Each structure stands twice: as C-alpha cells, then as structure tokens.
C-alpha atoms as one frame of an Amber mdcrd trajectory, in Angstrom:
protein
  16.417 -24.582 -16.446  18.660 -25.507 -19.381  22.536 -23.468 -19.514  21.240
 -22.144 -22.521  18.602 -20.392 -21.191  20.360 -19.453 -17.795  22.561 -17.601
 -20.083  19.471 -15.796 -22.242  18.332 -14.540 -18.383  21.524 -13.314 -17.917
  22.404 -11.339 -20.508  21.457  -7.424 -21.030  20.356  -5.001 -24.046  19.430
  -1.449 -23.932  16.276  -2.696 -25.274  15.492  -4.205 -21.657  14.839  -1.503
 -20.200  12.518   0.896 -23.093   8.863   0.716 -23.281   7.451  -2.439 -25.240
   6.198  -0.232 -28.339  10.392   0.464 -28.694  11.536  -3.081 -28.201  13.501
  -4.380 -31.312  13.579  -1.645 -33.324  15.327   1.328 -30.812  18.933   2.641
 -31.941  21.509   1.831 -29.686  21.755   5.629 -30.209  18.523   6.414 -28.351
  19.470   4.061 -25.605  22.850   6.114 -25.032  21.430   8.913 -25.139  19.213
   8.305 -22.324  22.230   6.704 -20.541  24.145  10.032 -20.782  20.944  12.098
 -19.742  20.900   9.734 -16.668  24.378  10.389 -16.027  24.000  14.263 -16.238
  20.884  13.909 -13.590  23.344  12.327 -10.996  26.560  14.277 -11.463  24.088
  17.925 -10.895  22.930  16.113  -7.473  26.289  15.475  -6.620  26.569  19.310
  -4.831  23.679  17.991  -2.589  24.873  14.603  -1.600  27.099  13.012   0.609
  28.492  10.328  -1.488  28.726   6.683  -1.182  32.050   5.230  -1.838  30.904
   2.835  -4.388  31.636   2.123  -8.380  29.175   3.821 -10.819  25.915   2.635
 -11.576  25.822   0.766 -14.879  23.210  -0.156 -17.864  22.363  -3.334 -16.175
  21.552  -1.805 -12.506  19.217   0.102 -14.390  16.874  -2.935 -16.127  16.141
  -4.369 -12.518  14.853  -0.955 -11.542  12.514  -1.314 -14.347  11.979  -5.315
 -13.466  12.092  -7.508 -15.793   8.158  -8.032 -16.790   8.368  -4.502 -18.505
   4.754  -4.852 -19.574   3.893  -3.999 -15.708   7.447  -2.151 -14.904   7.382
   1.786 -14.795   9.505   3.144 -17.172  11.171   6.493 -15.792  10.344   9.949
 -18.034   9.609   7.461 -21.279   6.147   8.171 -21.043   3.314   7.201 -23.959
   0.935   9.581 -23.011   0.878  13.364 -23.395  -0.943  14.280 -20.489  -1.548
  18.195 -18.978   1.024  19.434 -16.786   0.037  20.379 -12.944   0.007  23.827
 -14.027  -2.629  22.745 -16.595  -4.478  20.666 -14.090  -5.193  23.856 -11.766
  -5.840  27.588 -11.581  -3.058  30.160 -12.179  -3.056  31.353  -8.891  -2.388
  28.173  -7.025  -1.080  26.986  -5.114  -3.607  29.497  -3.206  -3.925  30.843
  -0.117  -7.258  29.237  -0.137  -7.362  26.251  -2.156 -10.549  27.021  -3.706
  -8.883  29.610  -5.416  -6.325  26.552  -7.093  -9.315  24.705  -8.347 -10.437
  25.371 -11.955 -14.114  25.967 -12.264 -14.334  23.632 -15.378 -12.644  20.487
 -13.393 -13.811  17.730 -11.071 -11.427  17.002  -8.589 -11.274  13.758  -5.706
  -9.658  14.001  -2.807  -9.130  12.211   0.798  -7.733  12.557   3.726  -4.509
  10.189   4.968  -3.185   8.409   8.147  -1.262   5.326   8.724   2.840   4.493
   7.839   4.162   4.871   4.443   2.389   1.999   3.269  -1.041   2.419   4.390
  -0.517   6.003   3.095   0.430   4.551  -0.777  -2.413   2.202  -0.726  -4.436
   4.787   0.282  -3.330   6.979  -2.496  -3.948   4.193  -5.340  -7.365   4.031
  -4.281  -8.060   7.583  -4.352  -6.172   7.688  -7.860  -8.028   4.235  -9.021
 -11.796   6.107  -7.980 -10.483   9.542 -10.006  -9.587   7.330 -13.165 -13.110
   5.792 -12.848 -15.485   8.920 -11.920 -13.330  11.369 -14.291 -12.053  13.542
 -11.405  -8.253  14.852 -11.132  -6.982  12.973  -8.126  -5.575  15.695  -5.539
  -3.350  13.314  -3.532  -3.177  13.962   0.244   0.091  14.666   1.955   1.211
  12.205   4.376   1.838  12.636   7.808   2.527   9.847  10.841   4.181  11.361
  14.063   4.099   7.667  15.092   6.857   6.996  12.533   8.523   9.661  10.920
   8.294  12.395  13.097   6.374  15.950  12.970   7.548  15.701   8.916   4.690
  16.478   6.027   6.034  14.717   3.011   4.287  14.427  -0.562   3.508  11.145
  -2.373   5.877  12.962  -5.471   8.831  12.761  -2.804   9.253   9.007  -2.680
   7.084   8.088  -6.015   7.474   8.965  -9.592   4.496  10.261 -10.586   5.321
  12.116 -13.526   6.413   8.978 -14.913   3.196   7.860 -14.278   1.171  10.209
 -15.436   3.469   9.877 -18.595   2.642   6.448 -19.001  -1.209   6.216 -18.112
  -2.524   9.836 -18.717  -3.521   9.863 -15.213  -4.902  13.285 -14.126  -3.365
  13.694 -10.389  -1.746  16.417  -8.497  -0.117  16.487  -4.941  -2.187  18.218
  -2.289   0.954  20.793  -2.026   0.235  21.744  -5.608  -3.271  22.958  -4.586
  -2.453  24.235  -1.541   1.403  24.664   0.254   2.104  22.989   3.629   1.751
  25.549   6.305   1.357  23.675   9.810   1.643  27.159  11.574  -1.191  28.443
   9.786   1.100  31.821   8.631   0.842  32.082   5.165  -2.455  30.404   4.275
  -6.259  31.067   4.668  -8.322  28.511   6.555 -10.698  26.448   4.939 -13.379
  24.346   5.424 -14.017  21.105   3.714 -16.685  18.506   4.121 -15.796  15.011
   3.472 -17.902  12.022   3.219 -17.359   8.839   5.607 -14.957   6.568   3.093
 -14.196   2.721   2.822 -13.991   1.999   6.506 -14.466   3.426   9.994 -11.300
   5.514  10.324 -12.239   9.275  10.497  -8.967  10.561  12.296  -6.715  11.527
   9.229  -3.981  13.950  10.073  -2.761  15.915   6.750  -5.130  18.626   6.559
  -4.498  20.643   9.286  -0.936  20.575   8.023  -2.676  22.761   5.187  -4.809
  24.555   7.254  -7.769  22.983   6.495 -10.570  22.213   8.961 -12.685  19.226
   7.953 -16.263  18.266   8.850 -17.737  14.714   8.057 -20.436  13.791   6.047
 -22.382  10.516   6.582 -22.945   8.834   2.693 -26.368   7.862   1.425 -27.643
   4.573   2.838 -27.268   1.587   0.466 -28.718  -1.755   0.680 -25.963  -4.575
   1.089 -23.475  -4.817   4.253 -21.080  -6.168   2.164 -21.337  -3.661  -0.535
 -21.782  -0.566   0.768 -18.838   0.970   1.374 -16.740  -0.726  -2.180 -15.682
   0.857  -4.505 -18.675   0.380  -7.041 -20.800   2.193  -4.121 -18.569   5.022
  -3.900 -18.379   5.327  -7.438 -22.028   5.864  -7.749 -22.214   7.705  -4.999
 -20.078  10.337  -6.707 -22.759  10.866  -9.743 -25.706  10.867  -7.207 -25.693
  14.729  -6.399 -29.108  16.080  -6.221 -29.585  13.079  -3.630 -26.352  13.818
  -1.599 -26.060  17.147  -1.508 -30.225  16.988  -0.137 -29.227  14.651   2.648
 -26.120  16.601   2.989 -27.926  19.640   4.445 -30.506  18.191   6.229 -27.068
  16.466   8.015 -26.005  19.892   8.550 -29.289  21.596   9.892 -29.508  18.216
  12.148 -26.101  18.995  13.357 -26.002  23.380  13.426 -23.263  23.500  10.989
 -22.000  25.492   7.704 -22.243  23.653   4.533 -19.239  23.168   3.397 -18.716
  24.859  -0.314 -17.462  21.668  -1.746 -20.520  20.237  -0.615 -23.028  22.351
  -2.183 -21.477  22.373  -5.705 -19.505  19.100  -5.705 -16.831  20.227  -7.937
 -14.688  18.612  -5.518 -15.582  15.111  -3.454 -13.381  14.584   0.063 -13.777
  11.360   1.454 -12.316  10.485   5.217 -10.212   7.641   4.284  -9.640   4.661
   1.392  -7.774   2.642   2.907  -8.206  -1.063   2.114 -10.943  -0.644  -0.375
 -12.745  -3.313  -1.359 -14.740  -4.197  -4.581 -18.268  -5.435  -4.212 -19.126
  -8.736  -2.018 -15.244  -9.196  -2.353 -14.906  -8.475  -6.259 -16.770 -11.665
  -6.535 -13.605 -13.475  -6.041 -15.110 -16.334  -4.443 -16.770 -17.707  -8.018
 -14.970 -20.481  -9.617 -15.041 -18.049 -12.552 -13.055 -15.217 -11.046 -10.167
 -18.217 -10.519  -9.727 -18.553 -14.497  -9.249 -14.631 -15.140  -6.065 -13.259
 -14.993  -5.160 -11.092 -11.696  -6.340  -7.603 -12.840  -9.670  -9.302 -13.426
 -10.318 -11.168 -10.484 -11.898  -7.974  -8.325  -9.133  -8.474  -5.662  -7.464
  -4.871  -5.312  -8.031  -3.806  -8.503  -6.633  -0.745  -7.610  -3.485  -1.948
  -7.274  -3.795  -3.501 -11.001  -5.061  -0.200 -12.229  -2.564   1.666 -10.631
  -0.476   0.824  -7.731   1.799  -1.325 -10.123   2.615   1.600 -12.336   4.019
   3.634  -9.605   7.842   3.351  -9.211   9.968   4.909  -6.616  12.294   8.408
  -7.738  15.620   8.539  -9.602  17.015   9.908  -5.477  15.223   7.010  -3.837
  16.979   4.202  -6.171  20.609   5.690  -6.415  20.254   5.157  -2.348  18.727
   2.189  -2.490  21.296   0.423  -5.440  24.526   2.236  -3.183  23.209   0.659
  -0.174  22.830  -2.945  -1.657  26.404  -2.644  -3.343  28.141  -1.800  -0.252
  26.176  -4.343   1.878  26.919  -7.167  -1.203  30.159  -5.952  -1.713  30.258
  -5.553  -5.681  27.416  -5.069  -8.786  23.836  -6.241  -7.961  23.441  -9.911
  -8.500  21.716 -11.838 -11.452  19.176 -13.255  -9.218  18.127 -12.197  -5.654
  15.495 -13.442  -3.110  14.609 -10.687  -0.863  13.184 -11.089   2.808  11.519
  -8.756   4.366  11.002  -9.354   8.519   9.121  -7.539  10.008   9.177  -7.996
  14.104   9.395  -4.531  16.327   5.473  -3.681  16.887   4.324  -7.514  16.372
   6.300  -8.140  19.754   2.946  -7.029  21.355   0.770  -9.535  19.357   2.251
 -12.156  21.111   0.015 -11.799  24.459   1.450 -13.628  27.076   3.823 -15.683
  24.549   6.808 -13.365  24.086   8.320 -16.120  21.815   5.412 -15.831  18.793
   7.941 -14.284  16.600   9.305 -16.279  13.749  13.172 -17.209  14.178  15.422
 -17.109  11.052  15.077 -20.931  11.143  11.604 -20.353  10.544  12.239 -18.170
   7.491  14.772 -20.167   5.977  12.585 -22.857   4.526  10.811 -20.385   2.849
  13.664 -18.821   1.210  15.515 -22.032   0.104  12.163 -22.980  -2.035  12.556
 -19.056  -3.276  16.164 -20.084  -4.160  15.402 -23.256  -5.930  13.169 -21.425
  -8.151  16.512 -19.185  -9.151  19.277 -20.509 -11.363  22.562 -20.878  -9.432
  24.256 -18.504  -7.834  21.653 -16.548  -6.406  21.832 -15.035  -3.239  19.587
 -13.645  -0.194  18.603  -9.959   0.782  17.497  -9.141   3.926  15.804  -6.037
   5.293  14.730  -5.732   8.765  12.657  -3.692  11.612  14.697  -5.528  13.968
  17.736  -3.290  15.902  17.942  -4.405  19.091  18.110  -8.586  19.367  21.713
  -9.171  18.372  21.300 -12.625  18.656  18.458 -12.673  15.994  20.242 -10.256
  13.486  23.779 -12.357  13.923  21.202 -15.629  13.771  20.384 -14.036   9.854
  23.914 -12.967   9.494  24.958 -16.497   9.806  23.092 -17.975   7.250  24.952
 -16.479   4.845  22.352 -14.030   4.291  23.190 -10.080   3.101  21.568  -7.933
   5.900  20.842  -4.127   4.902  22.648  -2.568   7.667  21.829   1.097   7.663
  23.320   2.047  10.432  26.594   0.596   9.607  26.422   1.642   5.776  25.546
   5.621   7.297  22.294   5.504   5.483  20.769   8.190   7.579  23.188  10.869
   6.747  22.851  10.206   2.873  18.774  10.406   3.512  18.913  13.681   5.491
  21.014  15.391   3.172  19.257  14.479   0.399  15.373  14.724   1.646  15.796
  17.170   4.896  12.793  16.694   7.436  11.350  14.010   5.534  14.478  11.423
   5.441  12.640   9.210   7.858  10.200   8.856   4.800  12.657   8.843   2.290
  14.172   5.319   4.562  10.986   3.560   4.218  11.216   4.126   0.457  14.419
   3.127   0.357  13.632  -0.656   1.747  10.566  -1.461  -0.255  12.655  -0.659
  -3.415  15.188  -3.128  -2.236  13.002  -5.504  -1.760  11.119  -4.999  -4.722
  14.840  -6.348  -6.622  13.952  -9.803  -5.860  13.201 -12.537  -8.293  11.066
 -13.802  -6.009  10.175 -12.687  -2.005  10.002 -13.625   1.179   7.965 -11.710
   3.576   6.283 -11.449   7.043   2.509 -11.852   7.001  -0.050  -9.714   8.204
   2.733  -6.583   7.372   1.328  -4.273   4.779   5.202  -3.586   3.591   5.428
  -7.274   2.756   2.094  -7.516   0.848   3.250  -4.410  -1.262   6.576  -5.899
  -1.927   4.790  -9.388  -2.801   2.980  -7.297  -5.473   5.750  -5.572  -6.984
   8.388  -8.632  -7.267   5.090 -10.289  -8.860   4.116  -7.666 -11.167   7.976
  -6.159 -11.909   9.904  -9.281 -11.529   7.699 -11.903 -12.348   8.705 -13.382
  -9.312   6.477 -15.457  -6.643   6.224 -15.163  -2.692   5.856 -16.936   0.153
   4.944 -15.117   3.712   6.172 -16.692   7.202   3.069 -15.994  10.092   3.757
 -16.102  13.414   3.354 -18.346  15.834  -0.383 -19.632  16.762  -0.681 -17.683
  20.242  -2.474 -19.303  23.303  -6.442 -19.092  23.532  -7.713 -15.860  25.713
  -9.587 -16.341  27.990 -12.841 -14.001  28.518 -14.378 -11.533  30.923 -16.858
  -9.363  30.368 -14.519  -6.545  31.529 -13.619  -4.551  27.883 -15.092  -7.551
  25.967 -14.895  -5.761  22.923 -11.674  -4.990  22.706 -11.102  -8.937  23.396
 -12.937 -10.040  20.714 -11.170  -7.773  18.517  -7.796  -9.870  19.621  -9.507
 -12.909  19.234 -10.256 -12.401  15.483  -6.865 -10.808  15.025  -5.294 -14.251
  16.601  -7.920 -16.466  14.017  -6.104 -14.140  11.234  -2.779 -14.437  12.038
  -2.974 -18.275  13.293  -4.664 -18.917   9.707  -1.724 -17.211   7.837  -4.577
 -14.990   6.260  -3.179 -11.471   4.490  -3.951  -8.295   6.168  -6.010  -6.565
   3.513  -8.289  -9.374   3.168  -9.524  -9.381   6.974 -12.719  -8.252   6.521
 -14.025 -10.076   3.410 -16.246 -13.536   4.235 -15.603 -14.824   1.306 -11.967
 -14.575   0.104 -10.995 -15.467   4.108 -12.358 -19.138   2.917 -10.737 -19.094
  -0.348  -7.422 -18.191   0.526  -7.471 -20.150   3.732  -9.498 -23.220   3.008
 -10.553 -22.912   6.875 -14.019 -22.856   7.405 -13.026 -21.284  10.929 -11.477
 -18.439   8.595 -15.184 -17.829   7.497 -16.489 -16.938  10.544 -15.315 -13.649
  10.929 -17.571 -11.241   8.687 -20.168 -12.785  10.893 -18.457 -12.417  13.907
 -18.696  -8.660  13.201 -21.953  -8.996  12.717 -22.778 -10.546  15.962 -20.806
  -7.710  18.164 -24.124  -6.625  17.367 -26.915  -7.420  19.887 -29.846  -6.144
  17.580 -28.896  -8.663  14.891 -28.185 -11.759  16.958 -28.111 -14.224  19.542
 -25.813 -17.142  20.257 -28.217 -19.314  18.769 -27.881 -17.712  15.627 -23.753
 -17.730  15.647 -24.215 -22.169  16.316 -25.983 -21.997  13.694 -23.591 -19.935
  11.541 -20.987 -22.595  12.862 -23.415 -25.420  11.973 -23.579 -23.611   8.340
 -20.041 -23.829   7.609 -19.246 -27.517   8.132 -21.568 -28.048   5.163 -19.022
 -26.083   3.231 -17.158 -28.055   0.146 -13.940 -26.932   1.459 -11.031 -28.570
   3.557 -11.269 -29.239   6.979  -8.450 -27.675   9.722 -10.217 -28.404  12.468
 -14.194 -30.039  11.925 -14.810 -29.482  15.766 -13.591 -25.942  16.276 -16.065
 -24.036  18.135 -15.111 -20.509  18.866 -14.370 -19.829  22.837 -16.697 -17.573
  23.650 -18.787 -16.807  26.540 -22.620 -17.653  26.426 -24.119 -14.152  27.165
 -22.421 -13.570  23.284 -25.914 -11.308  22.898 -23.843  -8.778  25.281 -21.135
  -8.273  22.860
C-alpha cells in the first residue's frame, strides 16, 4: 500500500459515518448536530452508570462502530425508511394479558420459539425476520432465554440489538415478543395461552421462552414435501406459509389423531409459530455447489441469505458500544487504533471434544500464524485484540499476553459491575454483546472454528469492515473405536470429528454439497449420506461402499484417496 494511500485510510470526515444518500453533500452542521445529540444521550445515562475512568469518546470512535463499508454498516437512528411504530404494528391493548388480544385482526404475524447462547439465539432471530420480509408477516421476535449461560434471565433481542435502527433503515415490520405479550415467568399477571407451532428448520423442539410468557405450546408436524434436502429450507417454509386450506386440514386431523385442542392460531393462521430456525438452509444448499453460484456476489450465492438480508443490518445498542469502546481503551491504554486484527478463542466447552486427547486445543502458537497473515494485510502499526472464553489456564492467557497481544480482561477492567448496573438481570447477556462488538472492530479476524461467535464475527468484520478471516480448528483427534453399545451417539462423534478435522464451519454441517466445496475433501461429502444410512430402511453397507466408490470419481482434490470410514460391518444396525 502506497504512504499516500495509508494516509487516505487514516484520515476521518463526518461524512464517514452518514448514510451513502448524505455522503458529499451533508453540512458539517448536520454532522455536529448529531455529535451533540450523541453527547446528550450519554451524559442522561450517566445517573445509571458506574463510570469508566477513561477520556471521552470522539468522532472517529464513532466511524468504526459504523465500519468502514457503510453500504453494509448500520447507521444508528439515521434511518431511510418511515416505517410504523410498535404501537402501530399491534392492538391498543397490548401488550395483553392474552396475546391474542395484542394482535391486530388486519395483520399477519411470524413467530418462533428460541433456545441456544446468544448467538444461536440472533441467528435464529434473522431467520425468523428474513421468512417475515419474504411471506409479508410482522416478525414477533422471541425472547431469549439459556439457564446454561446466563442464568434464570429473559432478555429481548432490542436489549443487545438496535432494532429501531433497523427497522429505520429497511422498513422491516418486527416487534419483540415483550411488546405482544410482557415477561411473566410466575404466571401472575398474564392469561395462559395456547399456541400451536409447526416443526421448523431442524429437529430441535425444546425451546424455552414461552413459558417465560405464559404460553403453553403444542407442535404441529408440516405438510410432507418431496426432496430430503429441501424440505425443511427456507423456500419450503415459505410456501408452506401460503398453503392454508391444506395445513390447517392436516392440522386437525393431527389433532383428532392426537385428542387435542386446536390451537386458535392454527385454525385462522393470522399468526404462524414455528419450533425453531436455527441454521436455516436454502434449497439443496442455495445451489451453491454450481460453478455459477461462484461468480455472484455473496448475497446471491444462496449461502445464509438471511444473514445478507438481514443479519448484517443489525448493529449492537448505543449502551452495548460505550462498554465495549471503554473496555478496549482501558485494555489498549489510549484511543482505538487505526487498524486492528481481532481474535476470538474460543476453548472452555471444546475441552470435551477432545476425547481422550486433552491436548486438541489450539495453543497461541497455533493462532499466531494466522494473525501475522491478518497483520500483513494491515498497514503498519496495527495491533492485535484478543477476546477469550478461557479463565482458568494461566499459562495459556500469559502464553497470549506475551505475544504482545491486547487481552480483554474483564475481570481486571470490572466489566461486570458496569454490565449489572447498566442491564440488571440480564448483564450476563449484555457481556456476550459486549465481545462480539469488539471483535466486530477488526480490519480483518481471527477466529476459532466450529464456534458460532466466530462465524458471526467473520461476517460482520467482512460485511462492516471489509475485512477477511481466517479460523484456527483444532487438533485432528484420535479414531474411536466402535461398539455397538450407544452406537448412535458414536457416530454422531464420529461425524463431528470428520467436521472439525476438515476445518469445515459449523452452519454448513449438514449440507452435501457445500461440505465438498468448502473442503475440497471428498471424505467431507460423505456426511449427508451418512445421515442417511443411520437409517436401516434406506440402506445397507453395500450401498455406503458404493457411496464411497461414488466420490473418488469426484473432480475435486484428493486428502486422502484411500480413506474408508471406520465403521463396523453390521452398519445396517445403525
């Protein structure tokens, strides 16, 4: 990179940070006016904080919340859309006692319910918004609850995520679930309903937010379409939504089958509930595997598209980047940086993927590679940001530490105290938040792979940043060897070992198709028809050889042409 244009990268305008219609021809004016706005917003909080002894927050700060590509970046309450208010969205009276009562009779509503960590929960929630924007329903975001995580706390996506802004900026029609109906895990102030929801884009039917609303759900099996690839995308869901005479018919013949009440969402499908949307897929894989799909631009290539559509519109609250900026300053020691590569490193839970190899974990020698080449893609002067699951191996943390790599260290920095004064039950939320919009600073990223956090962050640095990533897999654990005690479960943790020993990203597990492409392994291949074969209606060992035997004639490159899965004989038992 020439000095010349170092120095163009460097420099700052209140034009950076306005939406592209404004750029070039905004007053400085308009731009100080929202500065001073700003300003006001933080100095009323100030009664509910504890402050962070750090300097103010300047003009600068500001642009890299926005990112730099500000085509994709979310511009905060500079909205191009006038779009209805919640108020608008719903009935007068909610939100209800019942939330029937909330819903107006001339709107079509979507709604899901929602397990999993933060992540899975916002991936969740882009889907749900991505199938309202494309069925013309008002998305009715879940709330999000994970004992596992963050405690008995019932948070709302609008905690942690601007979504007026993006509402403002897309015309999205969405509400939170507490707008419909409040949060009342005691069941005191609310009427119980019943809701029927249809199975969703996978298998999990053990969501956890809407008893937190007092909501009892019963589940719904969808019609039966032709294609195992296909049929539960999001183009079958989609017209599944404006097949009602056909659903609601096998709907209560389901219920007569099964003695139960028709749910009244059901019977007049003013609003659709599905059971979960996590890690929803486009048809056969969005068709990503055609040499066509690899000339179109990312939002075209039917990978995600819901994170196209929506997920990279979404930016984090004004409360969860004041945190976020104090806590990089303090750990840095001074004003953000030109040019960052952040790391996230994720270990904790991935300890017990490692089997009988307790070692599997990546070292920060393992991760440095990866960051140099991050670095070398920065002018000079750029430095490393680190955030990390990790608390307990000291000799890890002081092995990152001595790189010369800037470690969040919430503990030390008294993160925690700042988060529960600020968001009360839900702070451990509010931390989670807090790290993915650190990492999201980076030019470019380094993450763990097969995390869900890093994949997100990969996305944002990509789409905000215009930055480029690189994930670090751990290491290839030992073969298992087979019983046929729980064989089931053991084949599970045989394809999870393929996935992580092939460096393959979590969300794209269970597609045939983009497993090749993104791995070039024909082994990768194998495991939409390993599924298949758990199966011992629908095959025979004979059939998996052959399936083998198939994929060696693939045009792609060979890892290994002899692999040959370890599995026992009797693979008709599985």
């Amino acid at each position: 990179m020439s000095e010349k244009s170092s120095k163009q990268q460097k420099e700052w305008r209140p034009s950076d940070f306005l939406p592209i219609p404004a750029r070039g021809r905004v007053t400085f004016l308009t731009a100080a006016t929202l500065f001073f706005l700003f300003s006001a917003y933080l100095t009323l909080q100030k009664g509910n904080t504890v402050e962070l002894d750090l300097p103010p927050i300047d003009g600068a700060e500001i642009k890299r919340w926005r990112g730099k590509t500000s085509e994709f970046g979310m511009e905060f309450g500079m909205g191009i859309h006038s779009v209805p208010t919640v108020a608008e969205l719903l009935s007068p009276q909610a939100p209800a006692r019942s939330f029937y009562d909330s819903l107006r009779n001339d709107l079509r509503y979507l709604t899901a319910d929602s397990w999993s960590g933060m992540t899975g929960q916002f991936t969740s929630a882009i889907a749900l918004i991505h199938l309202a924007r494309r069925t013309q329903r008002v998305a009715i975001v879940p709330s999000w609850q994970d004992d596992t995580h963050y405690g008995d706390a019932v948070v709302s996506m609008g905690l942690l995520f601007d979504l007026q802004g993006y509402r403002e900026k897309t015309g999205t029609l969405l509400v939170d679930f507490a707008d419909v109906k409040e949060i009342d895990p005691d069941h005191k102030t609310t009427e119980t309903d019943l809701i029927g929801c249809f199975k969703g884009a996978n298998g999990f039917m053990n969501g956890v937010s809407f008893p937190a609303h007092n909501i009892q759900q019963q589940i719904y099996p969808r019609l039966p379409r032709r294609g195992a690839s296909s049929k539960d995308s999001a183009e079958a869901l989609i017209l599944f939504d404006f097949e009602e005479e056909s659903r609601l018919k096998s709907s209560e013949a389901f219920a007569t089958r099964e003695g139960m009440d028709l749910p009244r969402n059901v019977r007049d499908g003013q609003l659709l509930c599905y059971t979960s949307l996590w890690d929803l897929q486009q048809a056969d894989g969005g068709f990503s595997k055609s040499a066509t799909a690899a000339l179109m631009p990312k939002p075209l290539s039917g990978f995600h598209t819901e994170w196209w559509d929506v997920g990279q519109h979404i930016n984090f609250t004004l409360p969860i980047w004041e945190i976020a900026m104090n806590a990089v300053e303090q750990t840095i020691g001074g004003p953000l940086p030109d040019h960052i590569v952040t790391v996230h490193i994720r270990r904790g839970d991935f300890q017990d993927k490692c089997g009988d190899k307790p070692d599997c974990l990546p070292t920060a020698a393992n991760y440095a590679p990866h960051v140099a080449s991050m670095l070398d893609r920065c002018p000079p002067g750029g430095v490393v940001l680190v955030t990390t699951d990790e608390t307990e191996d000291q000799a890890f943390l002081e092995s990152l530490d001595a790189r010369g790599w800037f470690r969040i260290d919430h503990p030390k920095l008294g993160t925690e105290m700042v988060l529960k004064e600020r968001f009360g039950s839900g702070y451990k939320w509010a931390d989670a938040a807090v790290d993915q919009a650190i990492l999201s600073l980076g030019d470019h990223f380094v993450g763990t792979d097969g995390s869900q956090v890093s994949w997100v962050s990969a996305e944002r640095v990509s789409a905000w940043q215009g930055g480029t990533f690189s994930l670090v897999g751990l290491e290839c654990p030992p073969a298992i060897p087979y019983s046929d005690a729980n064989i089931n479960s053991q084949v599970d943790e045989y394809l999870y070992r393929i996935y992580l020993c092939n460096k393959v990203t979590a969300l794209t597990i269970p597609m045939k198709a983009q497993l090749v492409e993104l791995t070039g392994l024909r082994e990768a291949a194998v495991y939409h028809h390993f599924q298949q074969i758990r199966n011992p209606k629908q095959s025979a060992p004979e059939l998996w050889l052959k399936e083998m035997d198939l994929l060696r004639d693939l045009p792609i490159p060979v890892a290994n042409p002899n692999f040959r899965p370890a599995l026992p004989m009797d693979v008709s038992k599985v």
